[in-house]
PDB file of C-alpha atoms and ligand atoms in Angstrom:
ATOM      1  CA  UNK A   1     -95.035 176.321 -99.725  1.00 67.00           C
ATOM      2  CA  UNK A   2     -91.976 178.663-100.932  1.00 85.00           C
ATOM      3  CA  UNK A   3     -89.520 176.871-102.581  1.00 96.00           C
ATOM      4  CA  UNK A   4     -86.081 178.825-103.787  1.00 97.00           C
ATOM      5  CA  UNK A   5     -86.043 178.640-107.683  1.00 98.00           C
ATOM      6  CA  UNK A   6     -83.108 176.988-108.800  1.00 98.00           C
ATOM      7  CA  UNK A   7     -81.322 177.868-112.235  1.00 98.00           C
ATOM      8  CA  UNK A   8     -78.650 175.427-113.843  1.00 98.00           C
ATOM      9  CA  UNK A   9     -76.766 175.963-116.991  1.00 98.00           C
ATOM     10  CA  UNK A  10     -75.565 172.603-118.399  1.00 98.00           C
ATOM     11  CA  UNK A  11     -73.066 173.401-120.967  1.00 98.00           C
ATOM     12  CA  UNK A  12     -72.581 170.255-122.223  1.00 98.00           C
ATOM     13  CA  UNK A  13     -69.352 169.216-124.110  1.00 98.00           C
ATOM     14  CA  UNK A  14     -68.787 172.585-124.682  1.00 98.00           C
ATOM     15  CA  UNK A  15     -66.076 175.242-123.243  1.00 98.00           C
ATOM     16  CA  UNK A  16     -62.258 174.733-122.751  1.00 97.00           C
ATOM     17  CA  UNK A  17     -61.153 176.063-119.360  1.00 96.00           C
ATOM     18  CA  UNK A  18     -60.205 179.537-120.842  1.00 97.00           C
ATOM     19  CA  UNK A  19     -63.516 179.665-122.106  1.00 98.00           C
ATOM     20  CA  UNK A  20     -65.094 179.307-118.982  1.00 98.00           C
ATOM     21  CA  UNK A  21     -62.914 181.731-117.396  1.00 98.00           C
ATOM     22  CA  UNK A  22     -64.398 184.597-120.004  1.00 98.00           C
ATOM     23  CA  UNK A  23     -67.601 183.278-119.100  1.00 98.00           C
ATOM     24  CA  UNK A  24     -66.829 183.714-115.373  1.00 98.00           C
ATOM     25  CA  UNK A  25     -65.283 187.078-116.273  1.00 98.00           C
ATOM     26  CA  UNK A  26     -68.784 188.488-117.255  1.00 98.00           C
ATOM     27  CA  UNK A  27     -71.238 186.662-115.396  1.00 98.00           C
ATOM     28  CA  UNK A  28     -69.967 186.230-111.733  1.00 98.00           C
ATOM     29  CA  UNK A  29     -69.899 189.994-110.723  1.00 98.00           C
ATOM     30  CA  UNK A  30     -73.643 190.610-111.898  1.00 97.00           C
ATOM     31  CA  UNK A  31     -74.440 187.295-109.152  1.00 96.00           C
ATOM     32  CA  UNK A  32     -75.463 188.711-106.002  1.00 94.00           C
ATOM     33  CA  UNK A  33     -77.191 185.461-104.416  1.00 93.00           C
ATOM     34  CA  UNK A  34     -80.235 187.556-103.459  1.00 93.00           C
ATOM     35  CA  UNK A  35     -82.117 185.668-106.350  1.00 94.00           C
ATOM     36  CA  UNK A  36     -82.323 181.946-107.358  1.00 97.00           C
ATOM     37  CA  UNK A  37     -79.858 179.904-106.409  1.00 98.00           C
ATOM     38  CA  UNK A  38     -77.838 179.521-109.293  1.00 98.00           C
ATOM     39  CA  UNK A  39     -75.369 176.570-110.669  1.00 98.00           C
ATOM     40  CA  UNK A  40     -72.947 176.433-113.446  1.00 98.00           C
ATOM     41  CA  UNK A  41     -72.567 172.524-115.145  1.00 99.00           C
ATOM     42  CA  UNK A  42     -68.989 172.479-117.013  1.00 98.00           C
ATOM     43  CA  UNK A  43     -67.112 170.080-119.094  1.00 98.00           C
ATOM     44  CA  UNK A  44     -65.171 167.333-116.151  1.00 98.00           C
ATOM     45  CA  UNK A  45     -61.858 169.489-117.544  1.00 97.00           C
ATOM     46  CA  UNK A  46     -63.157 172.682-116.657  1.00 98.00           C
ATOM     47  CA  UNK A  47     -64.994 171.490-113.149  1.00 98.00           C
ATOM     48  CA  UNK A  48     -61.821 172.108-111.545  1.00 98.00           C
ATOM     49  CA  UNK A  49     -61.186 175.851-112.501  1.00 98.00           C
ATOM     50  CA  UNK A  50     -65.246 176.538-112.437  1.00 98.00           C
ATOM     51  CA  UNK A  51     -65.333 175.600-108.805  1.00 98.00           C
ATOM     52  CA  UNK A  52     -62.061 177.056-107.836  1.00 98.00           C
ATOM     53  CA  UNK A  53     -63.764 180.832-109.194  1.00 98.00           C
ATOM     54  CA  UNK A  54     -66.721 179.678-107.636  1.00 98.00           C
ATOM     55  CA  UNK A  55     -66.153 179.235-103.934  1.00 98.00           C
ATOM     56  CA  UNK A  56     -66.804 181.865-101.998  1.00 97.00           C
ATOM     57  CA  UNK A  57     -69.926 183.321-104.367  1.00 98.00           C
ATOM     58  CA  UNK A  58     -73.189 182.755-104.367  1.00 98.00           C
ATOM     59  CA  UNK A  59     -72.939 180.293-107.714  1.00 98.00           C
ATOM     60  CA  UNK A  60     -72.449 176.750-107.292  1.00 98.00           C
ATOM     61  CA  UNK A  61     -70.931 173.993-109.715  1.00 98.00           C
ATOM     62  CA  UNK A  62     -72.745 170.450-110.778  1.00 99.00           C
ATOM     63  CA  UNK A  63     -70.911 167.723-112.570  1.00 98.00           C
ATOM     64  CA  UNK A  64     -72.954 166.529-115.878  1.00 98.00           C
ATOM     65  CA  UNK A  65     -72.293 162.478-114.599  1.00 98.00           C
ATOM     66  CA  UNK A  66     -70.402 160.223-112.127  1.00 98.00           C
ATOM     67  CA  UNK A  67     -70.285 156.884-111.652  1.00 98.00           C
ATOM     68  CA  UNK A  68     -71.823 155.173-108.168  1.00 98.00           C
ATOM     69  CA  UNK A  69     -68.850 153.437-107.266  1.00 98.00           C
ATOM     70  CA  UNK A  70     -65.608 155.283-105.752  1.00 98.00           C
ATOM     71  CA  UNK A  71     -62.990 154.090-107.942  1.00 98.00           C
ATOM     72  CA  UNK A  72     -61.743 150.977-108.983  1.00 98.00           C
ATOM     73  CA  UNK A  73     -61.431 150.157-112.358  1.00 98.00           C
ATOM     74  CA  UNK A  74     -64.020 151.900-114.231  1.00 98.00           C
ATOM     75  CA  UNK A  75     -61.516 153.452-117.073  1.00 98.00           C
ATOM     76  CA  UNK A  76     -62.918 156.596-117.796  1.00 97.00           C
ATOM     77  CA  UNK A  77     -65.274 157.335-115.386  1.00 98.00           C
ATOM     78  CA  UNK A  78     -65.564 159.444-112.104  1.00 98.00           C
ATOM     79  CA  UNK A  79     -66.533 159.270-108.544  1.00 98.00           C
ATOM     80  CA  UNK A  80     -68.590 160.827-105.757  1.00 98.00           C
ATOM     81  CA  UNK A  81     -65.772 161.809-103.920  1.00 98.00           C
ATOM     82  CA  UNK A  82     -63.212 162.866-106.991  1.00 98.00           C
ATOM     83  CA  UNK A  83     -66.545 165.673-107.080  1.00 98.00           C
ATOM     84  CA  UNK A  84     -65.892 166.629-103.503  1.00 98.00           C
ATOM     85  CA  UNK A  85     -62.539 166.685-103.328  1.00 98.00           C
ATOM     86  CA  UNK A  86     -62.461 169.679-105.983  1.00 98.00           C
ATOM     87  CA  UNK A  87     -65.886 171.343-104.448  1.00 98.00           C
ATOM     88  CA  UNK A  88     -68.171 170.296-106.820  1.00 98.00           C
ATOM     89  CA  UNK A  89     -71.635 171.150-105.423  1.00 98.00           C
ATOM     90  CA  UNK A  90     -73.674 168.756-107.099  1.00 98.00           C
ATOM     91  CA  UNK A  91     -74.257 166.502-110.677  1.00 99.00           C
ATOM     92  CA  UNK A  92     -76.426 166.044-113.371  1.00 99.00           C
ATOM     93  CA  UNK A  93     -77.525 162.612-113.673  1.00 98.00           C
ATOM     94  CA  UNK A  94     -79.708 161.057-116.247  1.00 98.00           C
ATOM     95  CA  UNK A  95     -79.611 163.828-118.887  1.00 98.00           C
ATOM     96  CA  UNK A  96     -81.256 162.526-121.878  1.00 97.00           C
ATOM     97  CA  UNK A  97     -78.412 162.790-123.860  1.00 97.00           C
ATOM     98  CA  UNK A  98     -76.683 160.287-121.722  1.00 98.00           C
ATOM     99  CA  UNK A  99     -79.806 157.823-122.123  1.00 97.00           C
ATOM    100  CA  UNK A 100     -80.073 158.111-125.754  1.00 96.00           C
ATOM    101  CA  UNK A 101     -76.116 158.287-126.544  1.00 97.00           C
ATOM    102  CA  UNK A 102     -74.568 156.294-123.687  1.00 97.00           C
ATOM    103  CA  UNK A 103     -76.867 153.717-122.725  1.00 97.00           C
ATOM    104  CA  UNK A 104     -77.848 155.218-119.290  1.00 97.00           C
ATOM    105  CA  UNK A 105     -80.027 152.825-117.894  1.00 98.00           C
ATOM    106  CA  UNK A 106     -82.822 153.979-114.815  1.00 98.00           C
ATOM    107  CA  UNK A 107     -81.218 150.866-112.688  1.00 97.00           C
ATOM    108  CA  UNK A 108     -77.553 152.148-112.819  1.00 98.00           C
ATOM    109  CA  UNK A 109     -79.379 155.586-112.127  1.00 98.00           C
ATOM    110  CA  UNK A 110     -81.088 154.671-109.461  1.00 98.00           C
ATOM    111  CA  UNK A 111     -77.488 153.760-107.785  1.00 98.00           C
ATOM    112  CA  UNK A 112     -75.703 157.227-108.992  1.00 98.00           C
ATOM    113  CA  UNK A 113     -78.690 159.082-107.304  1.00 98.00           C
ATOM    114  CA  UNK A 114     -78.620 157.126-104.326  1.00 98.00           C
ATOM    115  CA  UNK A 115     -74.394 157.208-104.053  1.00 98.00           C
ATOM    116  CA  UNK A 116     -74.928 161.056-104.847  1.00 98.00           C
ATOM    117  CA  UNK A 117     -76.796 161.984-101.727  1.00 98.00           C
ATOM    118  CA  UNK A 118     -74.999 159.427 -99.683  1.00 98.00           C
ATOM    119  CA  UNK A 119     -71.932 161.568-100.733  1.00 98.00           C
ATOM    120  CA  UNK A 120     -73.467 164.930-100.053  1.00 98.00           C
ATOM    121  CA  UNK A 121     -73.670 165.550-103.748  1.00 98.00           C
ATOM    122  CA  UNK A 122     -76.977 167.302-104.842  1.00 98.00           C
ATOM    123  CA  UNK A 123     -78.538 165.186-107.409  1.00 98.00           C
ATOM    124  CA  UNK A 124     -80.190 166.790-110.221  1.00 99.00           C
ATOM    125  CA  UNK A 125     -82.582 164.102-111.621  1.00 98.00           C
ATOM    126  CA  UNK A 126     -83.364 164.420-115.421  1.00 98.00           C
ATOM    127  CA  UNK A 127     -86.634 162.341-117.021  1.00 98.00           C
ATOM    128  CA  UNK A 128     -88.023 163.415-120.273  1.00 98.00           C
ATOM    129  CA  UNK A 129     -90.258 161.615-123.304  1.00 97.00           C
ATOM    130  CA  UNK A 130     -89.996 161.437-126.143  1.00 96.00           C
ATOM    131  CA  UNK A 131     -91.753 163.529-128.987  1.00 94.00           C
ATOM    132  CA  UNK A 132     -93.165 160.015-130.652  1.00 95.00           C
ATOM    133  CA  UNK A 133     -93.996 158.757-126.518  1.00 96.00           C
ATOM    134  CA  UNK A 134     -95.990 162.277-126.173  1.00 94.00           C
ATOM    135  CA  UNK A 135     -98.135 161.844-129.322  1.00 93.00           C
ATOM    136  CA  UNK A 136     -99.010 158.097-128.522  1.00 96.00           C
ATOM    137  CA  UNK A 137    -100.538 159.274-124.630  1.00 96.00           C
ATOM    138  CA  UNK A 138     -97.643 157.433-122.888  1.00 97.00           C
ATOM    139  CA  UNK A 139     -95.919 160.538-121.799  1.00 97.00           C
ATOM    140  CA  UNK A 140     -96.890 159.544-117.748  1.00 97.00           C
ATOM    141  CA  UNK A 141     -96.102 156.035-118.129  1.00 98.00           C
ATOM    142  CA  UNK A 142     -92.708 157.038-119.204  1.00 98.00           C
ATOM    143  CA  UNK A 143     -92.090 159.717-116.442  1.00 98.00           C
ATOM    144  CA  UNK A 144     -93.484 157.373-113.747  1.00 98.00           C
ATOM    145  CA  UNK A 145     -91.442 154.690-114.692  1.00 98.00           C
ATOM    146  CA  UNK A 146     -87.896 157.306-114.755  1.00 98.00           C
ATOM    147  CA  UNK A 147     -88.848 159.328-111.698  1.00 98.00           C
ATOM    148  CA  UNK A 148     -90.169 156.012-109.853  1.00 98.00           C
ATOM    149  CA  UNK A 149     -87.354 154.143-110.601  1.00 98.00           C
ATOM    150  CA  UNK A 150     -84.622 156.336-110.076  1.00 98.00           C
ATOM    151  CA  UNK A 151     -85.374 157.523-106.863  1.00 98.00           C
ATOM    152  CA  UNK A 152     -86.097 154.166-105.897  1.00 98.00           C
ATOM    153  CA  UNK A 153     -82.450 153.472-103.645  1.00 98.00           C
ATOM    154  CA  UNK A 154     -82.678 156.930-101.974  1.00 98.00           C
ATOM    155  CA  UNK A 155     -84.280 157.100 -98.555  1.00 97.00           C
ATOM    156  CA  UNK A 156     -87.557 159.006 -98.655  1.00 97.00           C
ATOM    157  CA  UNK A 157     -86.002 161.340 -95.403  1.00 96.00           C
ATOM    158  CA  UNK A 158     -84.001 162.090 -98.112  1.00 98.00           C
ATOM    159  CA  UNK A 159     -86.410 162.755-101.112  1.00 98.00           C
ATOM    160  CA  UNK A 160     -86.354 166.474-100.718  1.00 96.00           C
ATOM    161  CA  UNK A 161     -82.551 166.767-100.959  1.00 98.00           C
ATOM    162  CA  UNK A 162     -83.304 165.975-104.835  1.00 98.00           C
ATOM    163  CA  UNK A 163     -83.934 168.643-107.609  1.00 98.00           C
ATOM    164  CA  UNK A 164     -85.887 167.021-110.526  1.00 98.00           C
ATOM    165  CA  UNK A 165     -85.451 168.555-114.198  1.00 98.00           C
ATOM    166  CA  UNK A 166     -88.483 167.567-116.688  1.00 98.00           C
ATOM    167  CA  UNK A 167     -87.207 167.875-119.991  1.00 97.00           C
ATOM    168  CA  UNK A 168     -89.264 166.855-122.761  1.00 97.00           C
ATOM    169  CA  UNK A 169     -86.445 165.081-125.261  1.00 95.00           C
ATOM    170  CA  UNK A 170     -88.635 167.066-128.541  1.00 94.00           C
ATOM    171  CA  UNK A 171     -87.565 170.724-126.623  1.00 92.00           C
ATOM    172  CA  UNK A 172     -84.239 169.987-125.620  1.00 90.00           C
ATOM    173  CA  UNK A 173     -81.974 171.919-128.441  1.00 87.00           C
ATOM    174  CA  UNK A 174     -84.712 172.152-130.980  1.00 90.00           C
ATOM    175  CA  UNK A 175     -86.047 175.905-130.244  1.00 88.00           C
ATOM    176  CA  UNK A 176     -89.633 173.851-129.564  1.00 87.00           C
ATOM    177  CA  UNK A 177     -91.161 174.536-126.225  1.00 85.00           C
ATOM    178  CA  UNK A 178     -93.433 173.101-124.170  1.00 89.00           C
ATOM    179  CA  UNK A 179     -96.254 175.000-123.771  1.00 94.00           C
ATOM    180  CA  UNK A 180     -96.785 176.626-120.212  1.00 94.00           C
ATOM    181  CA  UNK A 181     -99.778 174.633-120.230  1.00 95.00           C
ATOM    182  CA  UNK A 182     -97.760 171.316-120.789  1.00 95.00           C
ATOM    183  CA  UNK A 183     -95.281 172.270-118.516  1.00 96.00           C
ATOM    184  CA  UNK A 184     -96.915 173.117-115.559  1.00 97.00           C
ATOM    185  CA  UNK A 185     -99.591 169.921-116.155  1.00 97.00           C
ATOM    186  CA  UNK A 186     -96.219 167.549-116.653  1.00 98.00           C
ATOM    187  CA  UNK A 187     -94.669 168.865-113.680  1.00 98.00           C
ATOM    188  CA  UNK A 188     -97.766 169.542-111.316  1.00 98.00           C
ATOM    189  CA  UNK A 189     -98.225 165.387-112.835  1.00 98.00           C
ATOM    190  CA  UNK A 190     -94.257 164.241-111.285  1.00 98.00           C
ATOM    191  CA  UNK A 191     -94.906 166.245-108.183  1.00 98.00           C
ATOM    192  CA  UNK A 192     -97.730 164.194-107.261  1.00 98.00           C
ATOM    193  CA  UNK A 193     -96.026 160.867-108.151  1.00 98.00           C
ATOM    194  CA  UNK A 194     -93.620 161.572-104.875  1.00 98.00           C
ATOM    195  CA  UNK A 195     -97.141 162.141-102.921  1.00 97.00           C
ATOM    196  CA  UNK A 196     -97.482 158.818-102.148  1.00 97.00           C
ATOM    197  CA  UNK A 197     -93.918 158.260-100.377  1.00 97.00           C
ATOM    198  CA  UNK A 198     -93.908 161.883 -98.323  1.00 97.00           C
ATOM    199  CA  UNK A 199     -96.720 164.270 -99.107  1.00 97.00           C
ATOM    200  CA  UNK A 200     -94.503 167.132 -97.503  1.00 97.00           C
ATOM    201  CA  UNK A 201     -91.466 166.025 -99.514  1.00 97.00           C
ATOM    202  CA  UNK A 202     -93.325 166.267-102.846  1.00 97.00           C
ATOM    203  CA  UNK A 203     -94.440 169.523-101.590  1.00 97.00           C
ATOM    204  CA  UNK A 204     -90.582 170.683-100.990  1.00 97.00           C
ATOM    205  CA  UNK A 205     -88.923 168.927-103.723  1.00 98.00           C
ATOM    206  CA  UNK A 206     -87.422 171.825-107.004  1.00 98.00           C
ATOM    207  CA  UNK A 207     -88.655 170.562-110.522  1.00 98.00           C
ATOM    208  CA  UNK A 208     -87.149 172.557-112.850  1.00 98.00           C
ATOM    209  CA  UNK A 209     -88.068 172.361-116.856  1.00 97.00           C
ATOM    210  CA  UNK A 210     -85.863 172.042-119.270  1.00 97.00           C
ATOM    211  CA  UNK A 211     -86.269 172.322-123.076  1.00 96.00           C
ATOM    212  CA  UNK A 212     -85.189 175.613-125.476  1.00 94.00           C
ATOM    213  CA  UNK A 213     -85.451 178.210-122.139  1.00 96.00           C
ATOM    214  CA  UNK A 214     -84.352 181.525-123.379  1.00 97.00           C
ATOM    215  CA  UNK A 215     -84.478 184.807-121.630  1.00 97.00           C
ATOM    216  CA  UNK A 216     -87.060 185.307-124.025  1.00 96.00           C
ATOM    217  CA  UNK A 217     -89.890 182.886-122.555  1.00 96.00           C
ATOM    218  CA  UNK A 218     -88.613 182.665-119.306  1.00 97.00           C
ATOM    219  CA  UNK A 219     -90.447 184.766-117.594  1.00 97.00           C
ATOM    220  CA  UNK A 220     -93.607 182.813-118.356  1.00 96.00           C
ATOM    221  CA  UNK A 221     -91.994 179.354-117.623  1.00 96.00           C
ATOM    222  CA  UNK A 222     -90.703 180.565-114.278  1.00 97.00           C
ATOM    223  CA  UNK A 223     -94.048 181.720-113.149  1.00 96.00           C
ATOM    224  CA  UNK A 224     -95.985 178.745-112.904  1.00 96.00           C
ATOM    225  CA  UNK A 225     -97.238 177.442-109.863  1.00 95.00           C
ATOM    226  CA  UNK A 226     -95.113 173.933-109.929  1.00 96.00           C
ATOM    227  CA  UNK A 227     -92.065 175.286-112.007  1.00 97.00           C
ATOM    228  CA  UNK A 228     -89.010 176.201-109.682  1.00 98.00           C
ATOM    229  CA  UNK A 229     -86.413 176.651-111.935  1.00 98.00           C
ATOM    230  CA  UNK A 230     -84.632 175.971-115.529  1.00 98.00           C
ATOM    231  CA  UNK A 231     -82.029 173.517-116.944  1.00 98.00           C
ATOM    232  CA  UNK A 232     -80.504 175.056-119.515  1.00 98.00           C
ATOM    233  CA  UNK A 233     -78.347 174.557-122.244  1.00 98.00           C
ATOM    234  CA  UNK A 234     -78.001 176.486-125.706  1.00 97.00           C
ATOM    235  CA  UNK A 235     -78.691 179.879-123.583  1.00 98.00           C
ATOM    236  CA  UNK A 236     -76.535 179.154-120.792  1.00 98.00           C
ATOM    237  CA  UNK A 237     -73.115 179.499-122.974  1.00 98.00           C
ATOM    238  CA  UNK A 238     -73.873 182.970-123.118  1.00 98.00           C
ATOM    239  CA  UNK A 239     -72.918 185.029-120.002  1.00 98.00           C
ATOM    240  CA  UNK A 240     -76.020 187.343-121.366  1.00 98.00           C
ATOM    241  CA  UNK A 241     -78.312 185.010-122.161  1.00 98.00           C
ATOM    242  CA  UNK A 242     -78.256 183.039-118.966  1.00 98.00           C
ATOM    243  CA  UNK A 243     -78.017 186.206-116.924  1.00 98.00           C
ATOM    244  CA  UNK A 244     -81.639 187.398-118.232  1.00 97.00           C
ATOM    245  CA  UNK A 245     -83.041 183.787-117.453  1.00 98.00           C
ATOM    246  CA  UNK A 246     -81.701 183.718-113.404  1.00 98.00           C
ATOM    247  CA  UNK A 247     -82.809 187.604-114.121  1.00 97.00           C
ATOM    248  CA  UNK A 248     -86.174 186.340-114.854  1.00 97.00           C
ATOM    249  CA  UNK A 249     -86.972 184.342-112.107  1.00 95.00           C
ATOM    250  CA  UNK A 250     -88.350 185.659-108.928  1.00 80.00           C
ATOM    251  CA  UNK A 251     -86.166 183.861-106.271  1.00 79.00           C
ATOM    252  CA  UNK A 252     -89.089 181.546-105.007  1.00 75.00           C
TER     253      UNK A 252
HETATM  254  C1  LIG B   1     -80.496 170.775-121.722  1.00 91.35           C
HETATM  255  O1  LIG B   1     -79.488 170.405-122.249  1.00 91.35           O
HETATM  256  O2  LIG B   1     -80.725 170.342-120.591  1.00 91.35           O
HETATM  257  C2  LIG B   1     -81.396 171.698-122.434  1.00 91.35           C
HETATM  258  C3  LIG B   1     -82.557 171.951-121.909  1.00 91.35           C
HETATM  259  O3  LIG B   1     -80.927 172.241-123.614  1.00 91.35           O
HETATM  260  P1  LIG B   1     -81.587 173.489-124.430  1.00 91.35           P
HETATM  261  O4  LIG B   1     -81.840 174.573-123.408  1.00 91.35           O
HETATM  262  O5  LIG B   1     -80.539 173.865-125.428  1.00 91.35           O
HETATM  263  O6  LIG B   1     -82.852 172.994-125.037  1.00 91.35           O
END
């Protein structure tokens, strides 16, 4: 089974509009589309002018959140459709930043994947443990429980239409990675938790890891047999940088 490798660059709450338009200045013309399909996460503020440079190139633009309703009042949130409307591609949703600093819960998940698809928004699933969950064995309890739960709402026709980032909370920002040995075993380990609802699905489904990739080690990552891709964050603020990870990766 080929599947494309898939390279996102959450930049968190980081770069104004102008800033993103340097970025897009020096990364867009060395995108061909011939490799991994590659997709740039902004700030909401700079969504707009991200996906207006976007269209029409081979680099596509996720959200970081929405909400699962469509509006209503929800002050400061944003909807499915409010995504669409400015050709936003497809969101983020349950980063572990937004577990540990905003309460994200795997039930209201659950209904922001499922109101994501619905929409025509690609999901892009986050599930992580902790450093503390790792060293005490419970690492697949806690990834069951996320990736069980949060695809719960979705129908499984639909399973495949999700891309899943692992991202061990101890890696994220902290220049620790997992091991290729932990990363292919973790992911290889969420890939067979879809098994049991479509065998085929599991086998099509991206998992991307996540956790200090640099165009340094990711090569290595990439080239695993169950890795199809990066989330990154620190590197991808650099035009450089996140050039020589999508550089890295094969395609599929
Ligand atoms: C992330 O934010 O998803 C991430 C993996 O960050 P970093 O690459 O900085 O560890």
């Amino acid at each position: 089974m080929s599947r494309r490798q898939y390279i996102a660059a959450n930049w968190k709450m980081n770069k104004t509009a102008a800033e993103a338009d340097e970025f897009l200045d020096a990364f867009l013309p060395t995108q061909d589309g011939e490799g991994p399909e590659v997709v740039l996460c902004p700030t909401y503020l700079a969504l707009h002018r991200v996906a207006e440079r976007c269209s029409g190139t081979p680099v596509k633009v996720a959200a970081q959140n929405m909400y699962f309703e469509d509006s209503g009042a929800y002050t400061g949130e944003i909807s499915a459709p409010m995504l669409l409307d400015i050709g936003v591609d497809g969101v983020i949703l349950g980063h572990s930043e937004r577990r540990q600093h905003f309460g994200e819960t795997d039930e209201a998940l659950a209904r922001k994947v499922r109101r994501a698809i619905e929409a025509g928004l690609e999901p892009i699933v986050c599930c992580g443990e902790t450093e503390a969950e790792r060293e005490s064995g419970d690492t697949d309890a806690v990834l069951s429980h996320q990736v069980i739960t949060d695809l719960a709402e979705i129908h499984t026709d639909d399973l495949d239409k999700v891309v899943i980032a692992y991202e061990p909370i101890w890696a994220i920002g902290t220049g620790k990675v997992a091991t290729p040995e932990q990363a292919q075993e973790t992911i290889h380990f969420i890939r067979n938790l879809l098994r049991p609802r479509d065998p085929e699905a599991a086998e099509r489904v991206r998992i991307l890891y996540g956790g200090s990739v640099k165009p340094g080690n990711a090569a290595e990552l990439l080239a695993l047999p169950d890795i199809d891709g990066a989330l990154v964050g620190g590197a991808a603020l650099d035009p450089e940088d996140f050039g020589g990870i999508v550089a890295a990766s094969a395609g599929s």
